[in-house]
mmCIF file of C-alpha atoms in Angstrom:
data_model
loop_
_atom_site.group_PDB
_atom_site.id
_atom_site.type_symbol
_atom_site.label_atom_id
_atom_site.label_comp_id
_atom_site.label_asym_id
_atom_site.label_seq_id
_atom_site.Cartn_x
_atom_site.Cartn_y
_atom_site.Cartn_z
ATOM 1 C CA MET X 1 56.128 183.253 41.537
ATOM 2 C CA SER X 2 52.391 182.610 41.068
ATOM 3 C CA ALA X 3 50.541 180.276 43.411
ATOM 4 C CA GLU X 4 49.966 177.758 40.611
ATOM 5 C CA ARG X 5 53.632 177.702 39.630
ATOM 6 C CA GLU X 6 54.528 177.140 43.270
ATOM 7 C CA VAL X 7 52.209 174.123 43.398
ATOM 8 C CA TRP X 8 53.759 172.771 40.191
ATOM 9 C CA ARG X 9 57.229 173.172 41.671
ATOM 10 C CA GLU X 10 56.219 171.428 44.885
ATOM 11 C CA ALA X 11 54.502 168.605 43.018
ATOM 12 C CA LEU X 12 57.399 168.032 40.609
ATOM 13 C CA GLY X 13 59.849 167.955 43.508
ATOM 14 C CA VAL X 14 57.842 165.139 45.065
ATOM 15 C CA VAL X 15 57.606 163.406 41.668
ATOM 16 C CA LEU X 16 61.382 163.384 41.238
ATOM 17 C CA ALA X 17 62.074 162.176 44.779
ATOM 18 C CA THR X 18 59.491 159.399 44.671
ATOM 19 C CA SER X 19 60.221 158.274 41.125
ATOM 20 C CA ALA X 20 63.872 157.761 41.998
ATOM 21 C CA TYR X 21 62.794 155.125 44.499
ATOM 22 C CA GLY X 22 61.254 153.115 41.646
ATOM 23 C CA ILE X 23 64.767 152.056 40.592
ATOM 24 C CA SER X 24 65.108 150.356 43.954
ATOM 25 C CA PHE X 25 61.821 148.518 43.514
ATOM 26 C CA GLY X 26 62.678 147.328 40.008
ATOM 27 C CA ALA X 27 66.048 145.957 41.119
ATOM 28 C CA LEU X 28 64.622 144.264 44.222
ATOM 29 C CA ALA X 29 61.714 142.732 42.305
ATOM 30 C CA VAL X 30 64.004 141.112 39.735
ATOM 31 C CA ALA X 31 66.301 139.910 42.510
ATOM 32 C CA SER X 32 63.310 138.290 44.229
ATOM 33 C CA GLY X 33 62.567 136.120 41.183
ATOM 34 C CA LEU X 34 60.184 138.222 39.096
ATOM 35 C CA ASP X 35 61.134 138.903 35.499
ATOM 36 C CA VAL X 36 61.211 142.351 33.904
ATOM 37 C CA TRP X 37 57.729 141.969 32.410
ATOM 38 C CA GLN X 38 56.152 140.924 35.712
ATOM 39 C CA THR X 39 57.899 143.727 37.567
ATOM 40 C CA SER X 40 56.674 146.352 35.104
ATOM 41 C CA VAL X 41 53.091 145.072 35.156
ATOM 42 C CA LEU X 42 53.114 145.155 38.950
ATOM 43 C CA SER X 43 53.989 148.858 38.883
ATOM 44 C CA LEU X 44 51.467 149.630 36.162
ATOM 45 C CA LEU X 45 48.520 147.924 37.844
ATOM 46 C CA MET X 46 49.250 148.070 41.564
ATOM 47 C CA PHE X 47 50.994 151.458 41.604
ATOM 48 C CA THR X 48 51.364 151.940 45.322
ATOM 49 C CA GLY X 49 54.962 151.734 46.424
ATOM 50 C CA GLY X 50 54.469 150.436 49.954
ATOM 51 C CA SER X 51 52.233 147.591 48.805
ATOM 52 C CA GLN X 52 54.651 146.689 46.026
ATOM 53 C CA PHE X 53 57.612 146.509 48.395
ATOM 54 C CA ALA X 54 55.558 144.457 50.873
ATOM 55 C CA PHE X 55 54.613 142.008 48.118
ATOM 56 C CA VAL X 56 58.201 141.616 46.922
ATOM 57 C CA GLY X 57 59.564 141.347 50.467
ATOM 58 C CA VAL X 58 57.251 138.502 51.477
ATOM 59 C CA PHE X 59 57.598 136.783 48.096
ATOM 60 C CA THR X 60 61.391 136.891 48.367
ATOM 61 C CA ALA X 61 61.299 135.275 51.799
ATOM 62 C CA GLY X 62 58.952 132.425 50.928
ATOM 63 C CA GLY X 63 58.751 132.014 47.161
ATOM 64 C CA LEU X 64 55.559 130.730 45.550
ATOM 65 C CA ALA X 65 54.435 129.156 48.832
ATOM 66 C CA ALA X 66 54.291 132.645 50.357
ATOM 67 C CA LEU X 67 52.276 134.132 47.484
ATOM 68 C CA PRO X 68 48.977 134.313 49.474
ATOM 69 C CA SER X 69 50.788 136.058 52.343
ATOM 70 C CA ALA X 70 52.449 138.435 49.899
ATOM 71 C CA VAL X 71 49.089 139.379 48.406
ATOM 72 C CA ALA X 72 47.566 139.809 51.876
ATOM 73 C CA SER X 73 50.408 142.074 53.029
ATOM 74 C CA ALA X 74 50.137 144.212 49.900
ATOM 75 C CA ALA X 75 46.359 144.493 50.290
ATOM 76 C CA LEU X 76 46.680 145.448 53.944
ATOM 77 C CA LEU X 77 49.029 148.304 53.116
ATOM 78 C CA GLY X 78 46.646 149.383 50.357
ATOM 79 C CA VAL X 79 43.788 149.830 52.835
ATOM 80 C CA ARG X 80 45.063 153.320 53.629
ATOM 81 C CA ASN X 81 44.221 154.354 50.064
ATOM 82 C CA VAL X 82 40.533 153.897 50.915
ATOM 83 C CA ALA X 83 40.837 156.669 53.496
ATOM 84 C CA TYR X 84 42.704 158.807 50.973
ATOM 85 C CA GLY X 85 39.909 158.231 48.459
ATOM 86 C CA MET X 86 37.262 159.470 50.874
ATOM 87 C CA ARG X 87 39.327 162.585 51.582
ATOM 88 C CA MET X 88 40.065 163.259 47.908
ATOM 89 C CA SER X 89 36.578 162.622 46.493
ATOM 90 C CA PRO X 90 35.224 166.143 47.119
ATOM 91 C CA ILE X 91 38.515 167.678 45.952
ATOM 92 C CA VAL X 92 38.575 165.774 42.650
ATOM 93 C CA GLY X 93 34.888 166.430 42.007
ATOM 94 C CA GLY X 94 33.242 165.581 38.708
ATOM 95 C CA GLY X 95 31.263 162.497 37.841
ATOM 96 C CA ALA X 96 31.880 158.786 38.236
ATOM 97 C CA ALA X 97 34.290 158.586 35.279
ATOM 98 C CA ARG X 98 36.521 161.355 36.644
ATOM 99 C CA LYS X 99 36.610 159.819 40.112
ATOM 100 C CA ALA X 100 37.324 156.371 38.677
ATOM 101 C CA ALA X 101 40.290 157.799 36.789
ATOM 102 C CA ALA X 102 41.486 159.641 39.901
ATOM 103 C CA ALA X 103 41.351 156.452 41.977
ATOM 104 C CA HIS X 104 44.471 155.037 40.327
ATOM 105 C CA PHE X 105 46.446 158.167 41.148
ATOM 106 C CA THR X 106 45.234 158.465 44.744
ATOM 107 C CA ILE X 107 48.405 157.636 46.628
ATOM 108 C CA ASP X 108 50.264 159.011 49.640
ATOM 109 C CA GLU X 109 52.113 161.696 47.723
ATOM 110 C CA SER X 110 49.259 163.028 45.559
ATOM 111 C CA THR X 111 46.999 163.225 48.603
ATOM 112 C CA ALA X 112 49.653 164.993 50.671
ATOM 113 C CA VAL X 113 50.368 167.634 48.021
ATOM 114 C CA ALA X 114 46.655 168.223 47.396
ATOM 115 C CA VAL X 115 45.580 168.708 51.013
ATOM 116 C CA SER X 116 48.542 171.002 51.703
ATOM 117 C CA GLN X 117 46.970 173.631 49.436
ATOM 118 C CA ARG X 118 44.352 176.141 50.597
ATOM 119 C CA ASP X 119 42.670 176.938 47.285
ATOM 120 C CA PRO X 120 40.328 174.243 45.836
ATOM 121 C CA ARG X 121 41.668 174.767 42.300
ATOM 122 C CA LEU X 122 45.265 174.453 43.464
ATOM 123 C CA ARG X 123 44.366 171.277 45.307
ATOM 124 C CA GLN X 124 43.251 169.741 42.035
ATOM 125 C CA VAL X 125 46.436 170.902 40.324
ATOM 126 C CA GLY X 126 48.559 169.416 43.094
ATOM 127 C CA PHE X 127 46.678 166.120 42.990
ATOM 128 C CA TRP X 128 46.761 165.550 39.231
ATOM 129 C CA VAL X 129 50.310 166.784 38.628
ATOM 130 C CA THR X 130 51.688 164.699 41.480
ATOM 131 C CA GLY X 131 49.640 161.579 40.782
ATOM 132 C CA ILE X 132 50.177 161.419 37.029
ATOM 133 C CA GLY X 133 53.792 162.570 37.313
ATOM 134 C CA ILE X 134 54.687 159.846 39.800
ATOM 135 C CA PHE X 135 52.814 157.231 37.766
ATOM 136 C CA VAL X 136 54.885 158.017 34.685
ATOM 137 C CA GLY X 137 58.156 158.432 36.565
ATOM 138 C CA TRP X 138 57.657 155.396 38.792
ATOM 139 C CA ASN X 139 57.006 153.086 35.860
ATOM 140 C CA ILE X 140 60.005 154.398 33.913
ATOM 141 C CA THR X 141 62.370 153.976 36.851
ATOM 142 C CA THR X 142 60.887 150.570 37.691
ATOM 143 C CA LEU X 143 61.778 149.410 34.191
ATOM 144 C CA ILE X 144 65.275 150.903 34.497
ATOM 145 C CA GLY X 145 65.847 149.187 37.838
ATOM 146 C CA ALA X 146 64.552 145.868 36.527
ATOM 147 C CA LEU X 147 66.783 146.025 33.451
ATOM 148 C CA LEU X 148 69.879 146.974 35.410
ATOM 149 C CA GLY X 149 69.188 144.449 38.145
ATOM 150 C CA ASP X 150 72.306 143.427 40.019
ATOM 151 C CA VAL X 151 74.417 146.061 38.266
ATOM 152 C CA LEU X 152 73.124 148.575 40.802
ATOM 153 C CA GLY X 153 74.164 146.517 43.808
ATOM 154 C CA ASP X 154 72.289 147.216 47.024
ATOM 155 C CA PRO X 155 69.739 149.976 46.181
ATOM 156 C CA GLN X 156 69.884 151.242 49.768
ATOM 157 C CA SER X 157 73.566 152.110 49.321
ATOM 158 C CA TRP X 158 72.455 154.813 46.879
ATOM 159 C CA GLY X 159 70.154 156.351 49.471
ATOM 160 C CA LEU X 160 67.075 155.676 47.341
ATOM 161 C CA ASP X 161 65.239 154.160 50.302
ATOM 162 C CA ALA X 162 65.220 157.594 51.952
ATOM 163 C CA ALA X 163 63.883 159.539 48.962
ATOM 164 C CA ALA X 164 60.178 159.037 49.652
ATOM 165 C CA ALA X 165 60.573 159.691 53.388
ATOM 166 C CA ALA X 166 62.461 162.911 52.663
ATOM 167 C CA ALA X 167 59.703 164.103 50.347
ATOM 168 C CA PHE X 168 57.066 163.466 53.015
ATOM 169 C CA LEU X 169 59.100 165.299 55.629
ATOM 170 C CA ALA X 170 59.381 168.299 53.311
ATOM 171 C CA LEU X 171 55.589 168.348 52.918
ATOM 172 C CA LEU X 172 54.907 167.860 56.614
ATOM 173 C CA TRP X 173 57.345 170.356 58.088
ATOM 174 C CA PRO X 174 55.620 173.599 56.970
ATOM 175 C CA ARG X 175 52.329 172.368 58.472
ATOM 176 C CA LEU X 176 53.717 171.887 61.973
ATOM 177 C CA LYS X 177 52.745 175.345 63.160
ATOM 178 C CA GLU X 178 49.980 174.507 65.660
ATOM 179 C CA ARG X 179 49.933 172.376 68.778
ATOM 180 C CA GLN X 180 47.342 170.030 67.355
ATOM 181 C CA ALA X 181 49.302 169.362 64.168
ATOM 182 C CA ILE X 182 52.515 168.791 66.143
ATOM 183 C CA ALA X 183 50.730 166.430 68.542
ATOM 184 C CA VAL X 184 49.301 164.402 65.653
ATOM 185 C CA GLY X 185 52.673 164.137 63.926
ATOM 186 C CA VAL X 186 54.632 163.177 67.034
ATOM 187 C CA GLY X 187 51.994 160.781 68.354
ATOM 188 C CA ALA X 188 51.591 159.008 65.014
ATOM 189 C CA ALA X 189 55.364 158.662 64.572
ATOM 190 C CA VAL X 190 55.840 157.224 68.072
ATOM 191 C CA LEU X 191 53.022 154.698 67.649
ATOM 192 C CA ALA X 192 54.185 153.602 64.185
ATOM 193 C CA ALA X 193 57.744 153.103 65.423
ATOM 194 C CA ALA X 194 56.579 151.195 68.512
ATOM 195 C CA PHE X 195 54.328 148.793 66.617
ATOM 196 C CA THR X 196 56.539 148.185 63.571
ATOM 197 C CA PRO X 197 58.496 145.306 65.228
ATOM 198 C CA LEU X 198 55.291 143.783 66.598
ATOM 199 C CA LEU X 199 52.775 143.882 63.748
ATOM 200 C CA MET X 200 52.762 142.717 60.149
ATOM 201 C CA PRO X 201 53.437 145.331 57.439
ATOM 202 C CA GLY X 202 50.565 147.743 56.990
ATOM 203 C CA LEU X 203 49.092 147.595 60.476
ATOM 204 C CA PRO X 204 51.443 150.155 62.116
ATOM 205 C CA VAL X 205 50.321 152.716 59.517
ATOM 206 C CA LEU X 206 46.669 152.109 60.364
ATOM 207 C CA VAL X 207 47.353 152.277 64.107
ATOM 208 C CA ALA X 208 49.176 155.577 63.657
ATOM 209 C CA ALA X 209 46.270 156.941 61.640
ATOM 210 C CA GLY X 210 44.108 156.443 64.727
ATOM 211 C CA VAL X 211 45.996 159.316 66.371
ATOM 212 C CA ALA X 212 44.883 161.768 63.700
ATOM 213 C CA ILE X 213 41.305 160.511 63.901
ATOM 214 C CA ALA X 214 41.156 160.781 67.702
ATOM 215 C CA VAL X 215 42.776 164.207 67.959
ATOM 216 C CA GLY X 216 40.876 165.638 65.005
ATOM 217 C CA TRP X 217 37.513 164.244 66.091
ATOM 218 C CA PHE X 218 37.645 165.437 69.673
ATOM 219 C CA ASN X 219 39.735 168.558 68.984
ATOM 220 C CA TRP X 220 41.561 167.874 72.249
ATOM 221 C CA LEU X 221 44.150 170.624 72.050
ATOM 222 C CA SER X 222 41.704 173.412 71.246
ATOM 223 C CA GLY X 223 39.842 173.252 74.525
ATOM 224 C CA THR X 224 36.373 172.170 73.382
ATOM 225 C CA ALA X 225 35.043 169.312 71.327
ATOM 226 C CA VAL X 226 33.793 170.280 67.890
ATOM 227 C CA PRO X 227 31.404 167.963 66.024
ATOM 228 C CA PRO X 228 32.673 167.033 62.549
ATOM 229 C CA ALA X 229 29.796 168.889 60.863
ATOM 230 C CA GLN X 230 30.837 172.153 62.554
ATOM 231 C CA ARG X 231 34.584 171.916 62.023
ATOM 232 C CA THR X 232 36.257 174.387 59.720
ATOM 233 C CA ASP X 233 38.101 173.350 56.601
ATOM 234 C CA ARG X 234 41.340 174.098 58.435
ATOM 235 C CA ASP X 235 40.443 171.621 61.204
ATOM 236 C CA ALA X 236 39.535 168.991 58.633
ATOM 237 C CA GLU X 237 42.902 169.388 56.924
ATOM 238 C CA VAL X 238 44.813 168.993 60.205
ATOM 239 C CA SER X 239 42.903 165.852 61.144
ATOM 240 C CA ALA X 240 43.383 164.419 57.624
#
């Protein structure tokens, strides 16, 4: 199998796993009080699963009175996409129009598939195939979930809530070959789990990201500190 076909296979596997979770969002959004049209527009324009679930979760709990809090929670979770954008900008390349188009597809999954590749061309393939594929699939399954609504019952009973996490684990596992990568993964997971009951949605993710920044910046597990300008591409990928 060629390297490009392998990237396509990896990307499409993530697309299928993540898109399936859109059914859960569509059903939950309609159950929270949004209609099918509002639910679909939310996926088309916001298109970042974590932020969408945060919005619906807070809106369900408080109704229209909680709308400002729902927007704030969604925005807070979306902050991580700024970091993804900075990481993906040199990979996407091109002019302002190309980067503006790429911004809408810069999500957790497209970034993860892209940075897991070694070749610059394959990184672009992984990014665009994953980003566009999930966008199409997510919006289709959102509409399906919204139309079916209560017919599905509890979406978690179908295991759809674990689909995205399983896809991330599949991407992460092959990269855990060095002490530094393992330390980043374990440390980030422990911090995120510890702070989840204490902080509002979105903040545990940002706190966990601090582990990658600290370990990657100081290169603690490699013996000597390496300034960012002198780090290899391999070091940059581990810290990202």
